[in-house]
PDB file of C-alpha atoms in Angstrom:
ATOM      1  CA  UNK A   1      72.299  -7.470  20.625  1.00  0.00           C
ATOM      2  CA  UNK A   2      73.218  -5.650  23.851  1.00  0.00           C
ATOM      3  CA  UNK A   3      76.877  -5.594  22.768  1.00  0.00           C
ATOM      4  CA  UNK A   4      75.937  -4.137  19.390  1.00  0.00           C
ATOM      5  CA  UNK A   5      73.834  -1.479  21.090  1.00  0.00           C
ATOM      6  CA  UNK A   6      76.800  -0.617  23.330  1.00  0.00           C
ATOM      7  CA  UNK A   7      79.141  -0.352  20.344  1.00  0.00           C
ATOM      8  CA  UNK A   8      76.744   1.920  18.492  1.00  0.00           C
ATOM      9  CA  UNK A   9      76.053   4.151  21.523  1.00  0.00           C
ATOM     10  CA  UNK A  10      75.017   6.963  21.309  1.00  0.00           C
ATOM     11  CA  UNK A  11      74.612   6.847  17.525  1.00  0.00           C
ATOM     12  CA  UNK A  12      72.410   3.793  17.732  1.00  0.00           C
ATOM     13  CA  UNK A  13      69.879   5.662  19.845  1.00  0.00           C
ATOM     14  CA  UNK A  14      69.914   8.540  17.390  1.00  0.00           C
ATOM     15  CA  UNK A  15      69.340   6.145  14.490  1.00  0.00           C
ATOM     16  CA  UNK A  16      66.434   4.552  16.325  1.00  0.00           C
ATOM     17  CA  UNK A  17      64.951   7.942  17.139  1.00  0.00           C
ATOM     18  CA  UNK A  18      65.229   9.053  13.509  1.00  0.00           C
ATOM     19  CA  UNK A  19      63.638   5.821  12.332  1.00  0.00           C
ATOM     20  CA  UNK A  20      60.743   6.131  14.790  1.00  0.00           C
ATOM     21  CA  UNK A  21      60.091   9.754  13.786  1.00  0.00           C
ATOM     22  CA  UNK A  22      60.053   8.771  10.111  1.00  0.00           C
ATOM     23  CA  UNK A  23      57.746   5.837  10.899  1.00  0.00           C
ATOM     24  CA  UNK A  24      55.261   8.124  12.680  1.00  0.00           C
ATOM     25  CA  UNK A  25      55.266  10.592   9.794  1.00  0.00           C
ATOM     26  CA  UNK A  26      55.087   8.109   6.916  1.00  0.00           C
ATOM     27  CA  UNK A  27      53.221   5.268   8.645  1.00  0.00           C
ATOM     28  CA  UNK A  28      54.546   2.297   6.648  1.00  0.00           C
ATOM     29  CA  UNK A  29      53.698  -1.312   7.562  1.00  0.00           C
ATOM     30  CA  UNK A  30      53.400  -1.810  11.321  1.00  0.00           C
ATOM     31  CA  UNK A  31      55.996  -4.577  11.477  1.00  0.00           C
ATOM     32  CA  UNK A  32      58.722  -1.973  10.876  1.00  0.00           C
ATOM     33  CA  UNK A  33      58.102  -0.503  14.321  1.00  0.00           C
ATOM     34  CA  UNK A  34      58.864  -3.868  15.935  1.00  0.00           C
ATOM     35  CA  UNK A  35      62.021  -4.195  13.837  1.00  0.00           C
ATOM     36  CA  UNK A  36      63.208  -0.745  14.918  1.00  0.00           C
ATOM     37  CA  UNK A  37      62.472  -1.316  18.614  1.00  0.00           C
ATOM     38  CA  UNK A  38      63.477  -4.946  19.117  1.00  0.00           C
ATOM     39  CA  UNK A  39      66.472  -5.126  16.778  1.00  0.00           C
ATOM     40  CA  UNK A  40      67.900  -1.847  18.044  1.00  0.00           C
ATOM     41  CA  UNK A  41      70.389   0.047  15.865  1.00  0.00           C
ATOM     42  CA  UNK A  42      70.599  -2.809  13.337  1.00  0.00           C
ATOM     43  CA  UNK A  43      66.846  -2.719  12.881  1.00  0.00           C
ATOM     44  CA  UNK A  44      66.950   1.068  12.530  1.00  0.00           C
ATOM     45  CA  UNK A  45      69.631   0.809   9.830  1.00  0.00           C
ATOM     46  CA  UNK A  46      67.610  -1.804   7.923  1.00  0.00           C
ATOM     47  CA  UNK A  47      64.558   0.459   8.165  1.00  0.00           C
ATOM     48  CA  UNK A  48      66.483   3.515   7.004  1.00  0.00           C
ATOM     49  CA  UNK A  49      67.771   1.708   3.923  1.00  0.00           C
ATOM     50  CA  UNK A  50      64.392   0.181   3.096  1.00  0.00           C
ATOM     51  CA  UNK A  51      62.075   3.085   3.839  1.00  0.00           C
ATOM     52  CA  UNK A  52      63.931   6.367   4.363  1.00  0.00           C
ATOM     53  CA  UNK A  53      66.481   6.444   1.545  1.00  0.00           C
ATOM     54  CA  UNK A  54      63.809   5.904  -1.146  1.00  0.00           C
ATOM     55  CA  UNK A  55      62.143   9.059   0.186  1.00  0.00           C
ATOM     56  CA  UNK A  56      65.178  11.088  -0.851  1.00  0.00           C
ATOM     57  CA  UNK A  57      63.601  11.321  -4.279  1.00  0.00           C
ATOM     58  CA  UNK A  58      60.684  13.125  -2.648  1.00  0.00           C
ATOM     59  CA  UNK A  59      62.951  16.024  -1.702  1.00  0.00           C
ATOM     60  CA  UNK A  60      62.299  17.445  -5.135  1.00  0.00           C
ATOM     61  CA  UNK A  61      58.681  17.903  -4.064  1.00  0.00           C
ATOM     62  CA  UNK A  62      59.845  19.802  -0.995  1.00  0.00           C
ATOM     63  CA  UNK A  63      61.894  22.150  -3.144  1.00  0.00           C
ATOM     64  CA  UNK A  64      58.876  22.639  -5.387  1.00  0.00           C
ATOM     65  CA  UNK A  65      56.866  23.498  -2.297  1.00  0.00           C
ATOM     66  CA  UNK A  66      59.354  26.195  -1.307  1.00  0.00           C
ATOM     67  CA  UNK A  67      59.272  27.657  -4.815  1.00  0.00           C
ATOM     68  CA  UNK A  68      55.466  27.486  -4.847  1.00  0.00           C
ATOM     69  CA  UNK A  69      55.166  29.379  -1.571  1.00  0.00           C
ATOM     70  CA  UNK A  70      57.499  32.076  -2.876  1.00  0.00           C
ATOM     71  CA  UNK A  71      55.304  32.427  -5.950  1.00  0.00           C
ATOM     72  CA  UNK A  72      52.218  32.638  -3.720  1.00  0.00           C
ATOM     73  CA  UNK A  73      53.780  35.491  -1.762  1.00  0.00           C
ATOM     74  CA  UNK A  74      54.709  37.262  -5.002  1.00  0.00           C
ATOM     75  CA  UNK A  75      51.202  36.878  -6.416  1.00  0.00           C
ATOM     76  CA  UNK A  76      49.627  38.236  -3.255  1.00  0.00           C
ATOM     77  CA  UNK A  77      51.686  41.398  -3.668  1.00  0.00           C
ATOM     78  CA  UNK A  78      50.892  41.598  -7.371  1.00  0.00           C
ATOM     79  CA  UNK A  79      47.157  41.288  -6.744  1.00  0.00           C
ATOM     80  CA  UNK A  80      47.195  44.469  -4.677  1.00  0.00           C
ATOM     81  CA  UNK A  81      47.923  46.405  -7.869  1.00  0.00           C
ATOM     82  CA  UNK A  82      46.386  44.035 -10.400  1.00  0.00           C
ATOM     83  CA  UNK A  83      43.443  42.021  -8.983  1.00  0.00           C
ATOM     84  CA  UNK A  84      42.795  40.277 -12.293  1.00  0.00           C
ATOM     85  CA  UNK A  85      40.922  37.007 -12.744  1.00  0.00           C
ATOM     86  CA  UNK A  86      44.075  35.347 -14.083  1.00  0.00           C
ATOM     87  CA  UNK A  87      46.141  36.308 -11.037  1.00  0.00           C
ATOM     88  CA  UNK A  88      43.471  35.072  -8.629  1.00  0.00           C
ATOM     89  CA  UNK A  89      43.106  31.827 -10.572  1.00  0.00           C
ATOM     90  CA  UNK A  90      46.844  31.171 -10.488  1.00  0.00           C
ATOM     91  CA  UNK A  91      46.893  31.966  -6.778  1.00  0.00           C
ATOM     92  CA  UNK A  92      44.067  29.503  -6.206  1.00  0.00           C
ATOM     93  CA  UNK A  93      45.853  26.747  -8.121  1.00  0.00           C
ATOM     94  CA  UNK A  94      49.082  27.290  -6.188  1.00  0.00           C
ATOM     95  CA  UNK A  95      47.341  27.359  -2.814  1.00  0.00           C
ATOM     96  CA  UNK A  96      45.422  24.209  -3.734  1.00  0.00           C
ATOM     97  CA  UNK A  97      48.621  22.392  -4.718  1.00  0.00           C
ATOM     98  CA  UNK A  98      50.128  23.540  -1.417  1.00  0.00           C
ATOM     99  CA  UNK A  99      47.233  22.090   0.571  1.00  0.00           C
ATOM    100  CA  UNK A 100      45.815  25.484   1.552  1.00  0.00           C
ATOM    101  CA  UNK A 101      42.289  24.610   0.502  1.00  0.00           C
ATOM    102  CA  UNK A 102      40.403  27.437   2.197  1.00  0.00           C
ATOM    103  CA  UNK A 103      42.714  30.077   0.749  1.00  0.00           C
ATOM    104  CA  UNK A 104      42.451  28.389  -2.646  1.00  0.00           C
ATOM    105  CA  UNK A 105      38.668  28.394  -2.501  1.00  0.00           C
ATOM    106  CA  UNK A 106      38.615  32.092  -1.624  1.00  0.00           C
ATOM    107  CA  UNK A 107      40.972  32.857  -4.516  1.00  0.00           C
ATOM    108  CA  UNK A 108      38.748  30.967  -6.957  1.00  0.00           C
ATOM    109  CA  UNK A 109      35.739  32.888  -5.618  1.00  0.00           C
ATOM    110  CA  UNK A 110      37.511  36.143  -6.432  1.00  0.00           C
ATOM    111  CA  UNK A 111      38.659  34.885  -9.828  1.00  0.00           C
ATOM    112  CA  UNK A 112      35.095  33.990 -10.772  1.00  0.00           C
ATOM    113  CA  UNK A 113      33.799  37.289  -9.400  1.00  0.00           C
ATOM    114  CA  UNK A 114      36.394  39.036 -11.577  1.00  0.00           C
ATOM    115  CA  UNK A 115      34.803  37.331 -14.601  1.00  0.00           C
ATOM    116  CA  UNK A 116      36.881  34.203 -14.946  1.00  0.00           C
ATOM    117  CA  UNK A 117      34.785  31.701 -16.899  1.00  0.00           C
ATOM    118  CA  UNK A 118      37.308  28.894 -17.297  1.00  0.00           C
ATOM    119  CA  UNK A 119      35.873  25.475 -16.478  1.00  0.00           C
ATOM    120  CA  UNK A 120      38.930  24.526 -14.438  1.00  0.00           C
ATOM    121  CA  UNK A 121      38.369  27.456 -12.097  1.00  0.00           C
ATOM    122  CA  UNK A 122      34.829  26.327 -11.226  1.00  0.00           C
ATOM    123  CA  UNK A 123      35.906  22.692 -10.991  1.00  0.00           C
ATOM    124  CA  UNK A 124      38.800  23.424  -8.660  1.00  0.00           C
ATOM    125  CA  UNK A 125      36.566  25.542  -6.446  1.00  0.00           C
ATOM    126  CA  UNK A 126      34.199  22.589  -6.234  1.00  0.00           C
ATOM    127  CA  UNK A 127      37.026  20.227  -5.337  1.00  0.00           C
ATOM    128  CA  UNK A 128      38.184  22.557  -2.566  1.00  0.00           C
ATOM    129  CA  UNK A 129      34.644  22.794  -1.230  1.00  0.00           C
ATOM    130  CA  UNK A 130      34.060  19.045  -1.031  1.00  0.00           C
ATOM    131  CA  UNK A 131      37.479  18.396   0.518  1.00  0.00           C
ATOM    132  CA  UNK A 132      36.668  21.044   3.118  1.00  0.00           C
ATOM    133  CA  UNK A 133      33.419  19.264   3.959  1.00  0.00           C
ATOM    134  CA  UNK A 134      31.091  21.654   2.105  1.00  0.00           C
ATOM    135  CA  UNK A 135      29.506  19.105  -0.238  1.00  0.00           C
ATOM    136  CA  UNK A 136      26.354  21.139  -0.854  1.00  0.00           C
ATOM    137  CA  UNK A 137      28.380  24.165  -1.947  1.00  0.00           C
ATOM    138  CA  UNK A 138      30.483  21.932  -4.207  1.00  0.00           C
ATOM    139  CA  UNK A 139      27.503  20.582  -6.163  1.00  0.00           C
ATOM    140  CA  UNK A 140      26.894  23.469  -8.628  1.00  0.00           C
ATOM    141  CA  UNK A 141      30.563  23.686  -9.649  1.00  0.00           C
ATOM    142  CA  UNK A 142      30.998  19.933 -10.040  1.00  0.00           C
ATOM    143  CA  UNK A 143      27.709  19.610 -11.912  1.00  0.00           C
ATOM    144  CA  UNK A 144      28.833  22.342 -14.303  1.00  0.00           C
ATOM    145  CA  UNK A 145      32.148  20.612 -14.947  1.00  0.00           C
ATOM    146  CA  UNK A 146      30.549  17.223 -15.597  1.00  0.00           C
ATOM    147  CA  UNK A 147      27.786  18.714 -17.753  1.00  0.00           C
ATOM    148  CA  UNK A 148      30.367  20.310 -20.036  1.00  0.00           C
ATOM    149  CA  UNK A 149      32.907  17.471 -19.967  1.00  0.00           C
ATOM    150  CA  UNK A 150      31.555  14.189 -18.535  1.00  0.00           C
ATOM    151  CA  UNK A 151      35.023  12.669 -18.038  1.00  0.00           C
ATOM    152  CA  UNK A 152      36.737  15.829 -16.827  1.00  0.00           C
ATOM    153  CA  UNK A 153      40.039  15.425 -14.934  1.00  0.00           C
ATOM    154  CA  UNK A 154      40.428  11.765 -15.950  1.00  0.00           C
ATOM    155  CA  UNK A 155      36.986  10.940 -14.496  1.00  0.00           C
ATOM    156  CA  UNK A 156      37.726  12.441 -11.090  1.00  0.00           C
ATOM    157  CA  UNK A 157      35.115  15.179 -11.675  1.00  0.00           C
ATOM    158  CA  UNK A 158      32.158  12.767 -11.999  1.00  0.00           C
ATOM    159  CA  UNK A 159      33.544  10.672  -9.132  1.00  0.00           C
ATOM    160  CA  UNK A 160      33.631  13.696  -6.837  1.00  0.00           C
ATOM    161  CA  UNK A 161      30.186  14.724  -8.012  1.00  0.00           C
ATOM    162  CA  UNK A 162      28.948  11.264  -7.020  1.00  0.00           C
ATOM    163  CA  UNK A 163      30.564  11.777  -3.623  1.00  0.00           C
ATOM    164  CA  UNK A 164      28.868  15.168  -3.271  1.00  0.00           C
ATOM    165  CA  UNK A 165      25.507  13.547  -4.052  1.00  0.00           C
ATOM    166  CA  UNK A 166      26.206  10.864  -1.447  1.00  0.00           C
ATOM    167  CA  UNK A 167      27.115  13.420   1.222  1.00  0.00           C
ATOM    168  CA  UNK A 168      24.007  15.501   0.532  1.00  0.00           C
ATOM    169  CA  UNK A 169      21.624  12.559   0.748  1.00  0.00           C
ATOM    170  CA  UNK A 170      21.019  11.940  -2.967  1.00  0.00           C
ATOM    171  CA  UNK A 171      22.164   8.365  -2.693  1.00  0.00           C
ATOM    172  CA  UNK A 172      20.432   6.944  -5.760  1.00  0.00           C
ATOM    173  CA  UNK A 173      22.042   9.545  -8.009  1.00  0.00           C
ATOM    174  CA  UNK A 174      25.353   8.958  -6.242  1.00  0.00           C
ATOM    175  CA  UNK A 175      25.269   5.190  -6.771  1.00  0.00           C
ATOM    176  CA  UNK A 176      24.318   5.474 -10.433  1.00  0.00           C
ATOM    177  CA  UNK A 177      27.172   7.870 -11.074  1.00  0.00           C
ATOM    178  CA  UNK A 178      29.663   5.815  -9.061  1.00  0.00           C
ATOM    179  CA  UNK A 179      28.780   2.731 -11.074  1.00  0.00           C
ATOM    180  CA  UNK A 180      29.293   4.619 -14.321  1.00  0.00           C
ATOM    181  CA  UNK A 181      32.644   6.031 -13.249  1.00  0.00           C
ATOM    182  CA  UNK A 182      34.070   2.813 -11.813  1.00  0.00           C
ATOM    183  CA  UNK A 183      33.707   1.134 -15.195  1.00  0.00           C
ATOM    184  CA  UNK A 184      36.493   3.345 -16.550  1.00  0.00           C
ATOM    185  CA  UNK A 185      38.325   4.643 -13.453  1.00  0.00           C
ATOM    186  CA  UNK A 186      40.593   2.781 -11.034  1.00  0.00           C
ATOM    187  CA  UNK A 187      41.203   5.665  -8.609  1.00  0.00           C
ATOM    188  CA  UNK A 188      41.423   4.395  -5.038  1.00  0.00           C
ATOM    189  CA  UNK A 189      39.660   7.544  -3.859  1.00  0.00           C
ATOM    190  CA  UNK A 190      36.646   6.694  -6.033  1.00  0.00           C
ATOM    191  CA  UNK A 191      36.499   3.055  -4.948  1.00  0.00           C
ATOM    192  CA  UNK A 192      36.635   3.973  -1.266  1.00  0.00           C
ATOM    193  CA  UNK A 193      34.063   6.744  -1.529  1.00  0.00           C
ATOM    194  CA  UNK A 194      31.756   4.251  -3.212  1.00  0.00           C
ATOM    195  CA  UNK A 195      32.485   1.727  -0.461  1.00  0.00           C
ATOM    196  CA  UNK A 196      31.540   4.332   2.164  1.00  0.00           C
ATOM    197  CA  UNK A 197      28.236   4.949   0.408  1.00  0.00           C
ATOM    198  CA  UNK A 198      27.441   1.246   0.319  1.00  0.00           C
ATOM    199  CA  UNK A 199      28.422   0.815   3.969  1.00  0.00           C
ATOM    200  CA  UNK A 200      26.177   3.721   4.974  1.00  0.00           C
ATOM    201  CA  UNK A 201      23.257   1.774   3.494  1.00  0.00           C
ATOM    202  CA  UNK A 202      24.188  -1.416   5.343  1.00  0.00           C
ATOM    203  CA  UNK A 203      25.459  -3.120   2.195  1.00  0.00           C
ATOM    204  CA  UNK A 204      28.635  -4.255   3.889  1.00  0.00           C
ATOM    205  CA  UNK A 205      29.471  -7.137   1.571  1.00  0.00           C
ATOM    206  CA  UNK A 206      29.531  -4.820  -1.444  1.00  0.00           C
ATOM    207  CA  UNK A 207      31.454  -2.199   0.505  1.00  0.00           C
ATOM    208  CA  UNK A 208      34.106  -4.788   1.345  1.00  0.00           C
ATOM    209  CA  UNK A 209      34.408  -5.759  -2.327  1.00  0.00           C
ATOM    210  CA  UNK A 210      35.286  -2.190  -3.335  1.00  0.00           C
ATOM    211  CA  UNK A 211      37.681  -1.703  -0.440  1.00  0.00           C
ATOM    212  CA  UNK A 212      39.376  -4.988  -1.303  1.00  0.00           C
ATOM    213  CA  UNK A 213      39.821  -3.821  -4.908  1.00  0.00           C
ATOM    214  CA  UNK A 214      42.091  -1.078  -3.549  1.00  0.00           C
ATOM    215  CA  UNK A 215      44.205  -3.527  -1.559  1.00  0.00           C
ATOM    216  CA  UNK A 216      44.370  -5.936  -4.492  1.00  0.00           C
ATOM    217  CA  UNK A 217      46.329  -3.310  -6.445  1.00  0.00           C
ATOM    218  CA  UNK A 218      49.102  -3.143  -3.850  1.00  0.00           C
ATOM    219  CA  UNK A 219      51.163  -6.269  -4.689  1.00  0.00           C
ATOM    220  CA  UNK A 220      51.604  -5.397  -8.366  1.00  0.00           C
ATOM    221  CA  UNK A 221      52.292  -1.695  -7.923  1.00  0.00           C
ATOM    222  CA  UNK A 222      55.784  -0.250  -8.375  1.00  0.00           C
ATOM    223  CA  UNK A 223      57.335   0.653  -5.050  1.00  0.00           C
ATOM    224  CA  UNK A 224      57.030   4.414  -5.564  1.00  0.00           C
ATOM    225  CA  UNK A 225      53.306   4.076  -6.273  1.00  0.00           C
ATOM    226  CA  UNK A 226      52.754   1.902  -3.215  1.00  0.00           C
ATOM    227  CA  UNK A 227      54.334   4.624  -1.099  1.00  0.00           C
ATOM    228  CA  UNK A 228      52.054   7.255  -2.617  1.00  0.00           C
ATOM    229  CA  UNK A 229      48.965   5.072  -2.168  1.00  0.00           C
ATOM    230  CA  UNK A 230      49.602   4.243   1.493  1.00  0.00           C
ATOM    231  CA  UNK A 231      46.870   6.552   2.831  1.00  0.00           C
ATOM    232  CA  UNK A 232      44.333   4.810   0.610  1.00  0.00           C
ATOM    233  CA  UNK A 233      45.530   1.370   1.682  1.00  0.00           C
ATOM    234  CA  UNK A 234      45.112   2.383   5.327  1.00  0.00           C
ATOM    235  CA  UNK A 235      41.640   3.689   4.619  1.00  0.00           C
ATOM    236  CA  UNK A 236      40.723   0.470   2.774  1.00  0.00           C
ATOM    237  CA  UNK A 237      41.809  -1.628   5.752  1.00  0.00           C
ATOM    238  CA  UNK A 238      39.716   0.552   8.065  1.00  0.00           C
ATOM    239  CA  UNK A 239      36.723   0.036   5.788  1.00  0.00           C
ATOM    240  CA  UNK A 240      37.194  -3.734   5.856  1.00  0.00           C
ATOM    241  CA  UNK A 241      37.471  -3.672   9.635  1.00  0.00           C
ATOM    242  CA  UNK A 242      34.411  -1.422   9.978  1.00  0.00           C
ATOM    243  CA  UNK A 243      32.311  -3.647   7.725  1.00  0.00           C
ATOM    244  CA  UNK A 244      33.231  -6.874   9.449  1.00  0.00           C
ATOM    245  CA  UNK A 245      36.644  -8.063   8.257  1.00  0.00           C
ATOM    246  CA  UNK A 246      39.963  -7.508   9.987  1.00  0.00           C
ATOM    247  CA  UNK A 247      42.523  -6.737   7.217  1.00  0.00           C
TER     248      UNK A 247
END
């Protein structure tokens, strides 16, 4: 292995460095870190082929992000002359998709103040609020969305409303709604939020069951979906560990 490292020098070190950086950013299975470190350049090459090259397809999302940010800048200029509800709503949607939740929430506030009455505008404002940790502020918007369309956003609306109830101390309402939603929804987010509620009440065995349901999906998922679901898998393992099982 030392001879191979010498032959690859200095490119082998660069490959290892690139592999480690990608590992830190993407956080795949831990065993890859040992492969990169202990197998040297060969391990880095194996990792790059197995984990990095499939991410090339995600570059399209990066290009979309660049285009989205350009559109955001254009809208911000347009709003100076035309602060319409439609412009603010589009700005909020773009900022939300770009991960700028606070800016998105502010844009939805202005859209609603400018007389936007679209359900999606209220719902998205509620989603931004709960993701920003303002569950109480999210309740009216999420309740409105669910009251008008009980299965709104493929059942994510009632699931997030259940989470808002849980975070504001209305645990009985939260559990009842979670149980209704989980009959028809398989979102990992929903399962894990429900598991957190159960764990907060000391019902660790039930919490583990819902966290395990998330991990049970992993083996049969297409590779691209497993990559997208990694954050949820990590969270599920943390829940199992927290409630008494080392995953």
